[in-house]
CSV table of C-alpha atoms (C1' of nucleotides) in Angstrom, one decimal:
chain,number,residue,atom,x,y,z
A,1,MET,CA,12.9,-29.5,7.3
A,2,GLU,CA,16.3,-29.0,5.7
A,3,VAL,CA,17.6,-25.5,6.3
A,4,TRP,CA,17.9,-24.7,2.6
A,5,LYS,CA,14.2,-25.5,2.0
A,6,GLU,CA,13.0,-22.9,4.6
A,7,PHE,CA,13.5,-20.2,2.0
A,8,GLU,CA,10.3,-21.2,0.1
A,9,GLN,CA,8.4,-21.7,3.3
A,10,ASN,CA,8.3,-18.0,3.9
A,11,GLU,CA,4.7,-16.9,4.4
A,12,ILE,CA,5.6,-13.4,3.2
A,13,THR,CA,7.2,-13.4,-0.2
A,14,HIS,CA,9.0,-10.4,-1.7
A,15,SER,CA,6.0,-9.7,-3.9
A,16,ILE,CA,3.4,-9.9,-1.2
A,17,ALA,CA,5.5,-7.7,1.1
A,18,HIS,CA,5.7,-5.0,-1.6
A,19,HIS,CA,2.1,-5.2,-2.6
A,20,LEU,CA,1.1,-4.7,1.1
A,21,MET,CA,3.6,-1.9,1.6
A,22,ALA,CA,2.2,-0.2,-1.6
A,23,VAL,CA,-1.3,-0.4,-0.2
A,24,ASP,CA,-0.1,1.2,3.0
A,25,ALA,CA,1.9,3.9,1.3
A,26,LEU,CA,-1.0,4.8,-1.0
A,27,LEU,CA,-3.4,5.0,1.9
A,28,SER,CA,-1.0,7.4,3.8
A,29,ARG,CA,-0.4,9.4,0.6
A,30,HIS,CA,-3.9,9.8,-0.8
A,31,GLY,CA,-6.2,8.4,1.8
A,32,TYR,CA,-7.5,5.7,-0.5
A,33,CYS,CA,-6.2,2.8,-2.6
A,34,ARG,CA,-7.5,0.7,-5.5
A,35,VAL,CA,-6.1,-2.1,-7.7
A,36,THR,CA,-5.0,0.4,-10.4
A,37,ASP,CA,-3.3,2.6,-7.9
A,38,VAL,CA,-1.2,-0.4,-6.6
A,39,ALA,CA,-0.4,-1.4,-10.2
A,40,ARG,CA,0.8,2.1,-11.1
A,41,TYR,CA,2.7,2.4,-7.8
A,42,LEU,CA,4.6,-0.8,-8.4
A,43,ASN,CA,4.7,-0.4,-12.2
A,44,ILE,CA,3.1,-3.7,-13.0
A,45,THR,CA,0.0,-4.3,-15.0
A,46,LYS,CA,-3.4,-4.0,-13.4
A,47,GLY,CA,-4.1,-7.6,-14.4
A,48,SER,CA,-1.1,-8.8,-12.3
A,49,ALA,CA,-2.1,-6.5,-9.4
A,50,SER,CA,-5.6,-7.8,-9.5
A,51,ILE,CA,-4.6,-11.4,-9.2
A,52,THR,CA,-1.9,-10.8,-6.5
A,53,LEU,CA,-4.3,-8.6,-4.4
A,54,LYS,CA,-7.0,-11.3,-4.7
A,55,HIS,CA,-4.5,-13.7,-3.0
A,56,LEU,CA,-3.8,-11.1,-0.3
A,57,LYS,CA,-7.5,-10.8,0.2
A,58,VAL,CA,-8.1,-14.5,0.4
A,59,ARG,CA,-5.2,-14.9,2.9
A,60,GLY,CA,-6.6,-12.1,5.1
A,61,TYR,CA,-4.0,-9.4,4.6
A,62,ILE,CA,-6.3,-6.9,2.9
A,63,GLU,CA,-10.0,-6.1,2.8
A,64,GLU,CA,-12.2,-4.4,0.3
A,65,ASP,CA,-15.1,-2.0,0.8
A,66,HIS,CA,-18.4,-1.9,-1.2
A,67,ASN,CA,-16.6,0.3,-3.8
A,68,LYS,CA,-13.5,-1.9,-4.2
A,69,PHE,CA,-11.4,0.4,-2.2
A,70,ILE,CA,-8.6,-1.6,-0.5
A,71,HIS,CA,-7.2,-1.4,3.0
A,72,PRO,CA,-4.9,-3.7,5.0
A,73,SER,CA,-6.5,-5.8,7.7
A,74,GLU,CA,-5.1,-5.9,11.2
A,75,LYS,CA,-2.9,-8.8,10.2
A,76,GLY,CA,-1.8,-6.8,7.1
A,77,LYS,CA,-1.0,-3.8,9.1
A,78,HIS,CA,1.1,-5.8,11.5
A,79,THR,CA,3.0,-7.4,8.6
A,80,VAL,CA,3.7,-4.0,7.1
A,81,ARG,CA,5.0,-2.7,10.4
A,82,VAL,CA,7.3,-5.6,10.9
A,83,VAL,CA,8.7,-5.5,7.4
A,84,VAL,CA,9.2,-1.8,7.5
A,85,ALA,CA,10.9,-2.0,10.8
A,86,LYS,CA,13.3,-4.7,9.5
A,87,ARG,CA,14.0,-2.7,6.4
A,88,GLN,CA,14.9,0.5,8.4
A,89,ILE,CA,17.1,-1.4,10.8
A,90,ILE,CA,19.0,-3.1,8.0
A,91,ILE,CA,19.4,0.1,6.0
A,92,LYS,CA,20.7,1.9,9.1
A,93,PHE,CA,23.2,-0.9,9.8
A,94,PHE,CA,24.4,-1.3,6.2
A,95,SER,CA,24.7,2.4,5.5
A,96,GLU,CA,25.7,4.0,8.8
A,97,VAL,CA,27.6,1.3,10.5
A,98,LEU,CA,29.2,-0.6,7.6
A,99,ARG,CA,29.2,2.6,5.4
A,100,VAL,CA,27.8,0.9,2.4
A,101,GLU,CA,26.6,3.5,-0.2
A,102,PRO,CA,23.0,4.4,0.7
A,103,GLU,CA,21.6,3.2,-2.7
A,104,GLN,CA,23.3,-0.2,-2.4
A,105,ALA,CA,22.2,-0.5,1.3
A,106,GLU,CA,18.6,0.2,0.2
A,107,ILE,CA,18.8,-2.5,-2.6
A,108,ASP,CA,20.3,-5.0,-0.2
A,109,ALA,CA,17.7,-4.2,2.5
A,110,CYS,CA,14.9,-4.5,0.1
A,111,LYS,CA,16.0,-8.0,-1.0
A,112,ILE,CA,16.4,-9.4,2.5
A,113,GLU,CA,14.0,-7.5,4.7
A,114,HIS,CA,11.2,-10.1,4.4
A,115,LEU,CA,13.6,-13.0,4.9
A,116,VAL,CA,15.3,-12.0,8.1
A,117,SER,CA,13.8,-13.6,11.2
A,118,SER,CA,12.3,-11.5,13.9
A,119,ARG,CA,14.9,-12.9,16.3
A,120,THR,CA,17.7,-11.7,14.2
A,121,GLY,CA,15.9,-8.4,13.5
A,122,LYS,CA,15.5,-7.8,17.2
A,123,GLN,CA,19.2,-8.4,17.9
A,124,LEU,CA,20.2,-6.2,15.0
A,125,LEU,CA,18.0,-3.4,16.4
A,126,TYR,CA,19.7,-3.7,19.8
A,127,PHE,CA,23.1,-3.7,18.2
A,128,VAL,CA,22.4,-0.6,16.0
A,129,GLN,CA,20.7,1.1,19.0
A,130,PHE,CA,23.7,0.6,21.1
A,131,ILE,CA,26.4,1.4,18.5
A,132,MET,CA,24.6,4.7,17.7
A,133,SER,CA,23.8,5.5,21.3
A,134,GLY,CA,26.8,7.7,21.9
A,135,ASP,CA,28.2,5.3,24.5
A,136,GLY,CA,31.9,5.9,24.9
A,137,SER,CA,33.0,2.4,24.1
A,138,ALA,CA,30.8,2.4,21.0
A,139,ARG,CA,32.3,5.7,19.8
A,140,ASP,CA,35.8,4.5,20.4
A,141,PHE,CA,35.1,1.3,18.6
A,142,LEU,CA,33.5,3.0,15.6
A,143,ASN,CA,36.5,5.3,15.3
A,144,ALA,CA,38.9,2.4,15.4
A,145,PHE,CA,36.8,0.5,12.8
A,146,ARG,CA,36.8,3.5,10.5
A,147,ALA,CA,40.6,3.6,10.7
A,148,TYR,CA,40.8,-0.2,10.1
A,149,GLN,CA,38.6,0.1,7.1
A,150,HIS,CA,41.1,2.2,5.3
A,151,THR,CA,44.0,-0.1,5.8
A,152,PRO,CA,43.9,-3.0,3.4
A,153,GLY,CA,42.4,-6.1,5.1
A,154,ASP,CA,44.9,-8.7,6.4
A,155,ALA,CA,44.2,-12.3,5.6
A,156,GLU,CA,46.5,-13.5,8.4
A,157,ASN,CA,44.9,-11.7,11.2
A,158,CYS,CA,41.3,-12.7,10.4
A,159,ASN,CA,39.5,-14.5,13.2
A,160,LEU,CA,36.8,-15.7,10.9
A,161,CYS,CA,38.8,-18.6,9.5
A,162,GLU,CA,41.1,-20.8,11.5
A,163,ASP,CA,44.4,-19.8,9.8
A,164,GLU,CA,44.3,-17.3,7.1
A,165,CYS,CA,41.1,-15.6,5.9
A,166,GLN,CA,39.8,-17.4,2.8
A,167,PHE,CA,37.2,-14.8,2.1
A,168,LEU,CA,39.1,-11.6,1.9
A,169,GLU,CA,40.3,-12.1,-1.7
A,170,ILE,CA,36.9,-13.4,-2.8
A,171,CYS,CA,35.1,-10.4,-1.3
A,172,GLU,CA,37.5,-8.0,-2.9
A,173,THR,CA,37.2,-9.4,-6.4
A,174,GLY,CA,33.8,-7.8,-7.1
A,175,GLU,CA,30.3,-8.9,-7.8
A,176,LEU,CA,29.0,-12.4,-7.9
B,1,MET,CA,14.9,-0.1,-12.5
B,2,GLU,CA,12.9,0.3,-9.3
B,3,VAL,CA,14.6,-0.9,-6.2
B,4,TRP,CA,12.0,-3.5,-5.4
B,5,LYS,CA,12.2,-5.2,-8.8
B,6,GLU,CA,15.9,-5.9,-8.4
B,7,PHE,CA,15.0,-8.9,-6.3
B,8,GLU,CA,13.9,-11.0,-9.3
B,9,GLN,CA,16.9,-9.8,-11.3
B,10,ASN,CA,19.3,-11.8,-9.3
B,11,GLU,CA,21.3,-14.0,-11.6
B,12,ILE,CA,21.8,-16.5,-8.8
B,13,THR,CA,18.6,-17.7,-7.3
B,14,HIS,CA,18.3,-19.6,-4.0
B,15,SER,CA,17.7,-22.8,-5.9
B,16,ILE,CA,20.7,-22.3,-8.3
B,17,ALA,CA,23.0,-21.4,-5.4
B,18,HIS,CA,22.1,-24.6,-3.5
B,19,HIS,CA,22.3,-26.9,-6.6
B,20,LEU,CA,25.8,-25.5,-7.3
B,21,MET,CA,26.9,-25.8,-3.7
B,22,ALA,CA,25.6,-29.4,-3.7
B,23,VAL,CA,27.7,-30.2,-6.7
B,24,ASP,CA,30.7,-28.7,-5.0
B,25,ALA,CA,30.0,-30.5,-1.7
B,26,LEU,CA,29.5,-33.9,-3.4
B,27,LEU,CA,32.7,-33.5,-5.4
B,28,SER,CA,34.7,-32.8,-2.2
B,29,ARG,CA,33.0,-35.6,-0.4
B,30,HIS,CA,33.0,-38.4,-2.9
B,31,GLY,CA,35.2,-37.2,-5.8
B,32,TYR,CA,32.3,-37.3,-8.3
B,33,CYS,CA,28.8,-36.0,-8.7
B,34,ARG,CA,25.8,-37.1,-10.9
B,35,VAL,CA,22.2,-35.8,-11.2
B,36,THR,CA,21.0,-38.5,-8.8
B,37,ASP,CA,23.6,-37.5,-6.2
B,38,VAL,CA,22.4,-33.9,-6.3
B,39,ALA,CA,18.8,-35.0,-6.0
B,40,ARG,CA,19.5,-37.2,-3.0
B,41,TYR,CA,21.7,-34.5,-1.4
B,42,LEU,CA,19.0,-31.8,-1.7
B,43,ASN,CA,16.2,-34.3,-1.1
B,44,ILE,CA,14.4,-33.5,-4.3
B,45,THR,CA,13.3,-35.8,-7.1
B,46,LYS,CA,15.8,-36.6,-9.8
B,47,GLY,CA,13.4,-35.1,-12.4
B,48,SER,CA,13.7,-31.7,-10.7
B,49,ALA,CA,17.4,-32.0,-10.3
B,50,SER,CA,17.8,-33.0,-14.0
B,51,ILE,CA,15.9,-30.0,-15.2
B,52,THR,CA,17.6,-27.5,-12.9
B,53,LEU,CA,21.0,-28.8,-13.7
B,54,LYS,CA,20.3,-28.6,-17.4
B,55,HIS,CA,19.7,-24.8,-16.8
B,56,LEU,CA,22.9,-24.6,-14.9
B,57,LYS,CA,24.7,-26.3,-17.8
B,58,VAL,CA,23.2,-24.0,-20.4
B,59,ARG,CA,24.2,-21.0,-18.4
B,60,GLY,CA,27.7,-22.2,-18.0
B,61,TYR,CA,27.9,-22.9,-14.3
B,62,ILE,CA,28.5,-26.6,-14.6
B,63,GLU,CA,29.9,-29.0,-17.2
B,64,GLU,CA,29.4,-32.7,-17.9
B,65,ASP,CA,31.9,-35.3,-19.0
B,66,HIS,CA,31.2,-38.2,-21.4
B,67,ASN,CA,29.7,-40.3,-18.6
B,68,LYS,CA,27.3,-37.5,-17.4
B,69,PHE,CA,29.5,-36.8,-14.4
B,70,ILE,CA,29.1,-33.2,-13.3
B,71,HIS,CA,31.6,-30.6,-12.2
B,72,PRO,CA,31.4,-26.8,-11.8
B,73,SER,CA,33.0,-24.6,-14.5
B,74,GLU,CA,35.4,-21.9,-13.5
B,75,LYS,CA,32.4,-19.5,-13.4
B,76,GLY,CA,30.5,-22.0,-11.2
B,77,LYS,CA,33.5,-22.5,-8.9
B,78,HIS,CA,33.7,-18.7,-8.4
B,79,THR,CA,30.0,-18.5,-7.7
B,80,VAL,CA,30.3,-21.2,-5.0
B,81,ARG,CA,33.3,-19.5,-3.4
B,82,VAL,CA,31.4,-16.2,-3.3
B,83,VAL,CA,28.2,-17.6,-1.9
B,84,VAL,CA,30.0,-19.7,0.7
B,85,ALA,CA,32.1,-16.7,1.8
B,86,LYS,CA,29.0,-14.6,2.3
B,87,ARG,CA,27.2,-17.3,4.2
B,88,GLN,CA,30.1,-17.8,6.6
B,89,ILE,CA,30.5,-14.1,7.2
B,90,ILE,CA,26.8,-13.7,7.8
B,91,ILE,CA,26.6,-16.7,10.1
B,92,LYS,CA,29.6,-15.4,12.1
B,93,PHE,CA,28.0,-12.0,12.5
B,94,PHE,CA,24.6,-13.2,13.4
B,95,SER,CA,25.7,-15.9,15.8
B,96,GLU,CA,28.9,-14.5,17.4
B,97,VAL,CA,28.3,-10.8,17.3
B,98,LEU,CA,24.5,-10.5,17.6
B,99,ARG,CA,24.4,-13.8,19.6
B,100,VAL,CA,21.4,-15.2,17.6
B,101,GLU,CA,21.1,-18.9,18.3
B,102,PRO,CA,23.3,-20.8,15.8
B,103,GLU,CA,20.4,-22.7,14.2
B,104,GLN,CA,18.5,-19.5,13.6
B,105,ALA,CA,21.6,-17.7,12.4
B,106,GLU,CA,22.1,-20.5,9.9
B,107,ILE,CA,18.6,-20.3,8.6
B,108,ASP,CA,18.7,-16.6,8.2
B,109,ALA,CA,22.1,-16.8,6.5
B,110,CYS,CA,20.9,-19.4,4.1
B,111,LYS,CA,17.9,-17.3,3.1
B,112,ILE,CA,19.9,-14.1,2.4
B,113,GLU,CA,23.5,-15.3,1.4
B,114,HIS,CA,22.8,-15.1,-2.3
B,115,LEU,CA,21.0,-11.8,-2.1
B,116,VAL,CA,23.6,-9.7,-0.3
B,117,SER,CA,25.7,-7.7,-2.6
B,118,SER,CA,29.5,-8.2,-2.7
B,119,ARG,CA,29.9,-4.6,-1.6
B,120,THR,CA,27.9,-5.2,1.5
B,121,GLY,CA,29.5,-8.6,2.0
B,122,LYS,CA,32.9,-7.1,1.9
B,123,GLN,CA,32.1,-4.4,4.4
B,124,LEU,CA,30.5,-7.0,6.7
B,125,LEU,CA,33.7,-9.1,6.4
B,126,TYR,CA,35.9,-6.1,7.5
B,127,PHE,CA,33.5,-5.4,10.3
B,128,VAL,CA,33.5,-8.9,11.7
B,129,GLN,CA,37.2,-9.2,11.2
B,130,PHE,CA,37.8,-6.1,13.2
B,131,ILE,CA,35.2,-6.8,15.9
B,132,MET,CA,36.8,-10.3,16.4
B,133,SER,CA,40.3,-9.1,16.1
B,134,GLY,CA,41.0,-8.7,19.8
B,135,ASP,CA,41.5,-5.0,19.4
B,136,GLY,CA,41.0,-3.3,22.7
B,137,SER,CA,38.2,-0.9,21.6
B,138,ALA,CA,36.4,-3.8,20.0
B,139,ARG,CA,36.7,-5.9,23.2
B,140,ASP,CA,35.4,-3.0,25.3
B,141,PHE,CA,32.6,-2.3,22.9
B,142,LEU,CA,31.5,-6.0,22.8
B,143,ASN,CA,31.5,-6.2,26.6
B,144,ALA,CA,29.4,-3.1,26.9
B,145,PHE,CA,27.0,-4.4,24.2
B,146,ARG,CA,26.6,-7.7,26.1
B,147,ALA,CA,25.6,-5.7,29.2
B,148,TYR,CA,23.2,-3.5,27.2
B,149,GLN,CA,21.6,-6.6,25.6
B,150,HIS,CA,20.5,-7.7,29.0
B,151,THR,CA,18.8,-4.5,30.0
B,152,PRO,CA,15.4,-4.0,28.4
B,153,GLY,CA,15.7,-1.8,25.3
B,154,ASP,CA,14.8,1.8,25.7
B,155,ALA,CA,12.5,3.4,23.1
B,156,GLU,CA,13.4,6.9,24.1
B,157,ASN,CA,17.1,6.6,23.7
B,158,CYS,CA,17.1,5.0,20.3
B,159,ASN,CA,19.0,6.9,17.7
B,160,LEU,CA,17.3,5.0,14.9
B,161,CYS,CA,14.2,7.0,14.8
B,162,GLU,CA,14.0,10.7,15.4
B,163,ASP,CA,12.1,10.7,18.7
B,164,GLU,CA,11.1,7.5,20.2
B,165,CYS,CA,12.0,4.1,18.7
B,166,GLN,CA,9.0,2.9,16.7
B,167,PHE,CA,10.5,-0.6,16.1
B,168,LEU,CA,11.4,-1.8,19.6
B,169,GLU,CA,7.9,-3.0,20.4
B,170,ILE,CA,7.3,-4.4,17.0
B,171,CYS,CA,10.6,-6.3,17.2
B,172,GLU,CA,9.7,-7.7,20.6
B,173,THR,CA,6.3,-9.0,19.6
B,174,GLY,CA,7.6,-12.0,17.9
B,175,GLU,CA,7.6,-13.5,14.4
B,176,LEU,CA,6.1,-11.9,11.4
C,1,DA,C1',-28.2,9.6,-25.6
C,2,DA,C1',-23.8,8.6,-27.6
C,3,DC,C1',-19.1,8.4,-26.8
C,4,DC,C1',-14.7,8.0,-24.4
C,5,DT,C1',-12.0,6.8,-20.5
C,6,DT,C1',-11.1,4.5,-16.5
C,7,DT,C1',-11.5,0.5,-13.7
C,8,DG,C1',-11.3,-4.2,-12.6
C,9,DT,C1',-11.6,-9.1,-14.1
C,10,DT,C1',-10.5,-12.8,-17.0
C,11,DA,C1',-8.0,-15.7,-20.4
C,12,DT,C1',-3.8,-17.0,-22.1
C,13,DA,C1',1.3,-17.3,-21.9
C,14,DT,C1',5.8,-17.4,-19.8
C,15,DT,C1',9.5,-18.6,-16.4
C,16,DA,C1',11.1,-20.8,-12.2
C,17,DG,C1',10.7,-24.7,-9.1
C,18,DC,C1',8.9,-28.3,-7.4
C,19,DC,C1',6.2,-33.1,-7.7
C,20,DA,C1',4.8,-37.9,-9.5
C,21,DA,C1',5.0,-41.1,-12.8
C,22,DA,C1',6.3,-43.1,-17.0
C,23,DC,C1',10.0,-44.3,-19.9
C,24,DA,C1',14.7,-45.3,-22.0
C,25,DG,C1',19.2,-46.9,-21.6
C,26,DA,C1',23.0,-48.9,-19.2
C,27,DT,C1',24.8,-52.1,-15.9
C,28,DG,C1',24.9,-56.1,-13.1
C,29,DT,C1',23.1,-60.7,-11.5
C,30,DT,C1',21.4,-65.0,-11.8
D,1,DA,C1',19.5,-64.7,-22.1
D,2,DA,C1',16.3,-62.9,-18.9
D,3,DC,C1',15.5,-60.1,-15.1
D,4,DA,C1',16.3,-56.5,-11.8
D,5,DT,C1',18.2,-52.2,-10.7
D,6,DC,C1',20.0,-47.9,-11.2
D,7,DT,C1',20.4,-43.5,-13.9
D,8,DG,C1',18.7,-39.8,-16.4
D,9,DT,C1',15.1,-37.6,-19.2
D,10,DT,C1',10.5,-36.5,-20.3
D,11,DT,C1',5.6,-35.6,-19.5
D,12,DG,C1',2.0,-33.5,-17.2
D,13,DG,C1',0.4,-31.0,-13.0
D,14,DC,C1',0.9,-27.5,-9.5
D,15,DT,C1',1.9,-22.6,-7.5
D,16,DA,C1',3.7,-18.0,-7.7
D,17,DA,C1',4.5,-14.0,-10.2
D,18,DT,C1',4.7,-11.7,-14.0
D,19,DA,C1',2.9,-10.1,-19.1
D,20,DT,C1',-0.7,-9.1,-23.0
D,21,DA,C1',-4.9,-8.6,-24.5
D,22,DA,C1',-9.8,-8.8,-24.5
D,23,DC,C1',-13.8,-7.5,-22.1
D,24,DA,C1',-17.6,-5.7,-19.0
D,25,DA,C1',-19.1,-2.1,-16.2
D,26,DA,C1',-19.1,2.3,-14.4
D,27,DG,C1',-18.2,7.3,-14.8
D,28,DG,C1',-17.7,11.6,-17.1
D,29,DT,C1',-18.2,14.7,-21.3
D,30,DT,C1',-20.2,16.6,-25.0
DNA sequence: AACCTTTGTTATATTAGCCAAACAGATGTT
DNA sequence: AACATCTGTTTGGCTAATATAACAAAGGTT
């Protein structure tokens, strides 16, 4: 499979992840969850929620009781745990290490949380764990990075590209 | 707008990004680019390529000459530069800093490159620039992190969660 | 009991992406 | 000139995810 086609092969889509997390959040919050609750929570119509949740049921992510009350299956619970873990790790990295504004960090995390592989998620967790651990070298490094951040970037001393950094200017000219 | 709905609001979808990058790559490689070339490059049917490229044309990302030869507009060129920059930065970070296997790093980068905001991309560039700069504190930190990576993670000393790390086990139990 | 509201499903439509297959036009070969 | 090939578009089908709107069933109120 070509690399670029793996995007659509994701078992967990953005929509599915958020429907599942909604069920989980509503259960924690109110102790129960129905189709209409999910629709209201996600601010979509109940018709849409009904159809998407039917898919989730068919694929074994959620189950329904005799009164149409919804709860995640074991598989669904696992999915929620994994997605939430990735989201938290990514938010932490973006906001506290990179110092991206919390709102932006949350938006970015929300867009990519379900797409980042577990391998990468795990490595990022280790990285954030260590950098936040209070280890001396981590502290020194972070301090040095904070200072570096405030000096304008230097295209000639970038080790990303061979010679000069080709991305610095692009990255500084704003949104896509 | 709710955070979770921003996903679908992305002007540049995965498909659009890759069609545009294909045009760019084919132009560099052969000096010209037609619908069929894009289709072959992306391994999709020319019918699909025809329709998607029509959208790209309507939205001003590409232009056509009298002989149906395609080239990116200024807007399209800018988009390609931005997406490629983000991809390279992400790959570098995942593979060389986190030490994720290059193939996996590429897959992950490909999935998220068009979703990461320019704000976050810029901060990540600075971060990777600095960490790879040869600065002493960066070198020490990286060495310490390499050592840490090889010791099993410790749920009690994780500063991500308040008490114990709730994600360590989840991240170590494999794919979603 | 009659009425109103809530709940959930279904039907229809839209957009984005893909497919396969048919078709139209240009080019090139015999 | 006839045939073959290549190029690009169009048509119809599929899935995912949304929207509206109609509808049936259950529940609660007066």
